[in-house]
Amino acid sequence: METAFIHTPLGIAKLEGDEDGLASITVLDDKLPVSDVIPEVLEDAVYQLGEYFDGRRQTFSLNLNPTGTEFQKRVWVALQEIPYGKTVSYLQLSKTLGDVKAIRAVASANGKNPLWIVIPCHRVIGSDGSLIGYAGGLHRKKWLLNHESPAKQQSLF
């Protein structure tokens, strides 16, 4: 598994992947040095994340290889269907997956998403529109949703 550390507006991101695809993106609060050399298998991910943060990319086209249960992977695939700049509730996501009673399991799988931003778990909010349940911290979720908002001059939250 190859690793790279890059600077983002939300902190240092640790990317891990290999020839099978991108396995994880983790945002760290630590002040770690960024990588001088990006492993070839991570170059495209670094480039696309840079475009995203620069406002030039709304969708990602990367080979993904996250580790998780079959249910978690189903949730992560459903998350990728949420359009840029849009949000859904945990209840809506549960309905999309065909089981409204699975809302807690869906929320748990959402929280275990290893591919921050690329699999957009930040686009899932509470049924009342509140910002809840973001493993990277609610300040990051708020930043990401505002970043994707078509009304850049206003804050969504």
mmCIF file of C-alpha atoms in Angstrom:
data_model
loop_
_atom_site.group_PDB
_atom_site.id
_atom_site.type_symbol
_atom_site.label_atom_id
_atom_site.label_comp_id
_atom_site.label_asym_id
_atom_site.label_seq_id
_atom_site.Cartn_x
_atom_site.Cartn_y
_atom_site.Cartn_z
ATOM 1 C CA MET A 1 0.000 0.000 0.000
ATOM 2 C CA GLU A 2 1.385 3.391 -1.055
ATOM 3 C CA THR A 3 0.860 6.531 1.040
ATOM 4 C CA ALA A 4 0.922 10.264 0.349
ATOM 5 C CA PHE A 5 0.260 13.289 2.542
ATOM 6 C CA ILE A 6 -1.159 16.401 0.852
ATOM 7 C CA HIS A 7 -2.258 19.826 2.017
ATOM 8 C CA THR A 8 -5.990 20.608 1.731
ATOM 9 C CA PRO A 9 -8.051 23.553 2.995
ATOM 10 C CA LEU A 10 -9.289 21.229 5.756
ATOM 11 C CA GLY A 11 -5.962 19.874 6.966
ATOM 12 C CA ILE A 12 -3.382 17.373 5.869
ATOM 13 C CA ALA A 13 -4.951 14.466 3.993
ATOM 14 C CA LYS A 14 -3.417 11.007 4.065
ATOM 15 C CA LEU A 15 -4.111 9.020 0.900
ATOM 16 C CA GLU A 16 -3.547 5.288 0.685
ATOM 17 C CA GLY A 17 -3.868 3.059 -2.336
ATOM 18 C CA ASP A 18 -2.239 0.628 -4.687
ATOM 19 C CA GLU A 19 -2.618 -0.627 -8.229
ATOM 20 C CA ASP A 20 -6.129 -1.880 -7.335
ATOM 21 C CA GLY A 21 -7.308 1.636 -6.496
ATOM 22 C CA LEU A 22 -7.635 4.292 -3.838
ATOM 23 C CA ALA A 23 -8.300 2.637 -0.467
ATOM 24 C CA SER A 24 -8.602 5.537 1.961
ATOM 25 C CA ILE A 25 -8.428 9.275 2.473
ATOM 26 C CA THR A 26 -8.098 10.507 6.029
ATOM 27 C CA VAL A 27 -7.917 14.120 7.156
ATOM 28 C CA LEU A 28 -5.514 14.629 10.012
ATOM 29 C CA ASP A 29 -5.354 17.451 12.521
ATOM 30 C CA ASP A 30 -1.654 16.850 13.061
ATOM 31 C CA LYS A 31 0.843 19.168 11.430
ATOM 32 C CA LEU A 32 2.559 16.518 9.347
ATOM 33 C CA PRO A 33 4.811 17.364 6.428
ATOM 34 C CA VAL A 34 3.326 16.872 2.979
ATOM 35 C CA SER A 35 4.877 14.313 0.662
ATOM 36 C CA ASP A 36 7.717 15.526 -1.543
ATOM 37 C CA VAL A 37 7.070 12.714 -3.993
ATOM 38 C CA ILE A 38 3.609 11.334 -4.771
ATOM 39 C CA PRO A 39 3.550 7.603 -5.580
ATOM 40 C CA GLU A 40 2.432 7.011 -9.152
ATOM 41 C CA VAL A 41 -0.635 5.029 -8.056
ATOM 42 C CA LEU A 42 -1.866 8.108 -6.105
ATOM 43 C CA GLU A 43 -1.022 10.857 -8.612
ATOM 44 C CA ASP A 44 -4.467 10.948 -10.227
ATOM 45 C CA ALA A 45 -6.220 11.068 -6.841
ATOM 46 C CA VAL A 46 -3.997 13.964 -5.724
ATOM 47 C CA TYR A 47 -4.655 15.801 -8.999
ATOM 48 C CA GLN A 48 -8.439 15.299 -8.845
ATOM 49 C CA LEU A 49 -8.629 16.346 -5.192
ATOM 50 C CA GLY A 50 -6.699 19.498 -6.100
ATOM 51 C CA GLU A 51 -9.225 20.243 -8.842
ATOM 52 C CA TYR A 52 -12.086 19.650 -6.398
ATOM 53 C CA PHE A 53 -10.682 22.089 -3.845
ATOM 54 C CA ASP A 54 -9.992 24.629 -6.607
ATOM 55 C CA GLY A 55 -13.651 24.417 -7.641
ATOM 56 C CA ARG A 56 -12.848 22.828 -11.015
ATOM 57 C CA ARG A 57 -14.134 19.290 -10.328
ATOM 58 C CA GLN A 58 -17.573 18.082 -9.217
ATOM 59 C CA THR A 59 -17.221 14.339 -9.808
ATOM 60 C CA PHE A 60 -14.316 11.956 -9.417
ATOM 61 C CA SER A 61 -13.179 9.314 -11.885
ATOM 62 C CA LEU A 62 -10.874 7.140 -9.835
ATOM 63 C CA ASN A 63 -10.502 3.425 -9.257
ATOM 64 C CA LEU A 64 -11.749 2.917 -5.710
ATOM 65 C CA ASN A 65 -10.861 -0.010 -3.477
ATOM 66 C CA PRO A 66 -12.260 0.646 -0.003
ATOM 67 C CA THR A 67 -12.350 -2.112 2.574
ATOM 68 C CA GLY A 68 -15.748 -2.800 4.134
ATOM 69 C CA THR A 69 -18.649 -5.195 4.444
ATOM 70 C CA GLU A 70 -20.969 -5.806 1.501
ATOM 71 C CA PHE A 71 -23.617 -3.635 3.197
ATOM 72 C CA GLN A 72 -21.148 -0.798 3.773
ATOM 73 C CA LYS A 73 -20.076 -0.977 0.137
ATOM 74 C CA ARG A 74 -23.735 -0.765 -0.973
ATOM 75 C CA VAL A 75 -24.145 2.376 1.129
ATOM 76 C CA TRP A 76 -20.929 3.864 -0.270
ATOM 77 C CA VAL A 77 -22.114 3.220 -3.836
ATOM 78 C CA ALA A 78 -25.415 4.966 -3.012
ATOM 79 C CA LEU A 79 -23.502 7.932 -1.581
ATOM 80 C CA GLN A 80 -21.756 8.379 -4.914
ATOM 81 C CA GLU A 81 -25.162 8.937 -6.536
ATOM 82 C CA ILE A 82 -25.790 12.118 -4.495
ATOM 83 C CA PRO A 83 -25.107 14.988 -6.896
ATOM 84 C CA TYR A 84 -22.546 17.684 -6.177
ATOM 85 C CA GLY A 85 -24.163 20.557 -4.292
ATOM 86 C CA LYS A 86 -27.116 18.450 -3.128
ATOM 87 C CA THR A 87 -27.898 16.755 0.170
ATOM 88 C CA VAL A 88 -30.074 13.854 1.288
ATOM 89 C CA SER A 89 -31.181 12.769 4.722
ATOM 90 C CA TYR A 90 -30.221 9.505 6.376
ATOM 91 C CA LEU A 91 -33.884 8.515 6.026
ATOM 92 C CA GLN A 92 -33.874 9.253 2.279
ATOM 93 C CA LEU A 93 -30.673 7.249 1.880
ATOM 94 C CA SER A 94 -32.231 4.309 3.774
ATOM 95 C CA LYS A 95 -35.263 4.449 1.468
ATOM 96 C CA THR A 96 -32.974 4.506 -1.582
ATOM 97 C CA LEU A 97 -31.338 1.332 -0.305
ATOM 98 C CA GLY A 98 -34.766 -0.275 0.102
ATOM 99 C CA ASP A 99 -35.099 -0.485 3.886
ATOM 100 C CA VAL A 100 -36.355 2.494 5.852
ATOM 101 C CA LYS A 101 -35.727 0.548 9.080
ATOM 102 C CA ALA A 102 -32.002 0.321 8.291
ATOM 103 C CA ILE A 103 -31.439 4.001 9.049
ATOM 104 C CA ARG A 104 -29.006 3.333 11.922
ATOM 105 C CA ALA A 105 -27.043 0.778 9.919
ATOM 106 C CA VAL A 106 -26.911 3.230 7.007
ATOM 107 C CA ALA A 107 -25.694 5.986 9.325
ATOM 108 C CA SER A 108 -23.055 3.651 10.742
ATOM 109 C CA ALA A 109 -21.834 2.652 7.270
ATOM 110 C CA ASN A 110 -21.778 6.311 6.273
ATOM 111 C CA GLY A 111 -19.576 7.059 9.286
ATOM 112 C CA LYS A 112 -17.153 4.290 8.326
ATOM 113 C CA ASN A 113 -16.645 5.595 4.795
ATOM 114 C CA PRO A 114 -12.871 5.450 4.236
ATOM 115 C CA LEU A 115 -12.858 7.715 1.168
ATOM 116 C CA TRP A 116 -13.597 11.205 2.459
ATOM 117 C CA ILE A 117 -14.880 13.587 -0.261
ATOM 118 C CA VAL A 118 -14.549 11.088 -3.144
ATOM 119 C CA ILE A 119 -17.426 9.100 -1.631
ATOM 120 C CA PRO A 120 -19.417 12.142 -0.478
ATOM 121 C CA CYS A 121 -20.683 11.161 2.969
ATOM 122 C CA HIS A 122 -20.682 14.870 3.856
ATOM 123 C CA ARG A 123 -23.804 15.260 1.684
ATOM 124 C CA VAL A 124 -25.941 13.308 4.165
ATOM 125 C CA ILE A 125 -27.741 15.414 6.755
ATOM 126 C CA GLY A 126 -30.446 15.008 9.375
ATOM 127 C CA SER A 127 -34.105 14.836 8.303
ATOM 128 C CA ASP A 128 -34.586 18.293 9.814
ATOM 129 C CA GLY A 129 -31.727 19.692 7.716
ATOM 130 C CA SER A 130 -29.242 19.704 10.580
ATOM 131 C CA LEU A 131 -25.573 18.864 10.281
ATOM 132 C CA ILE A 132 -25.045 15.611 12.111
ATOM 133 C CA GLY A 133 -22.755 12.639 12.049
ATOM 134 C CA TYR A 134 -19.525 13.523 10.297
ATOM 135 C CA ALA A 135 -16.449 11.603 11.380
ATOM 136 C CA GLY A 136 -14.171 14.372 10.088
ATOM 137 C CA GLY A 137 -15.821 16.944 12.343
ATOM 138 C CA LEU A 138 -18.868 19.096 11.728
ATOM 139 C CA HIS A 139 -16.690 22.114 10.876
ATOM 140 C CA ARG A 140 -15.320 20.161 7.904
ATOM 141 C CA LYS A 141 -18.775 18.984 6.834
ATOM 142 C CA LYS A 142 -20.000 22.590 6.942
ATOM 143 C CA TRP A 143 -16.990 23.734 4.890
ATOM 144 C CA LEU A 144 -17.530 21.017 2.263
ATOM 145 C CA LEU A 145 -21.241 21.757 1.885
ATOM 146 C CA ASN A 146 -20.561 25.483 1.587
ATOM 147 C CA HIS A 147 -17.775 24.751 -0.926
ATOM 148 C CA GLU A 148 -20.275 22.819 -3.075
ATOM 149 C CA SER A 149 -23.074 25.356 -2.672
ATOM 150 C CA PRO A 150 -24.009 27.255 -5.828
ATOM 151 C CA ALA A 151 -24.581 30.364 -3.664
ATOM 152 C CA LYS A 152 -20.963 30.935 -2.629
ATOM 153 C CA GLN A 153 -21.620 34.305 -0.988
ATOM 154 C CA GLN A 154 -23.927 32.767 1.615
ATOM 155 C CA SER A 155 -23.386 30.111 4.204
ATOM 156 C CA LEU A 156 -25.783 27.177 4.195
ATOM 157 C CA PHE A 157 -25.370 26.685 7.935
#
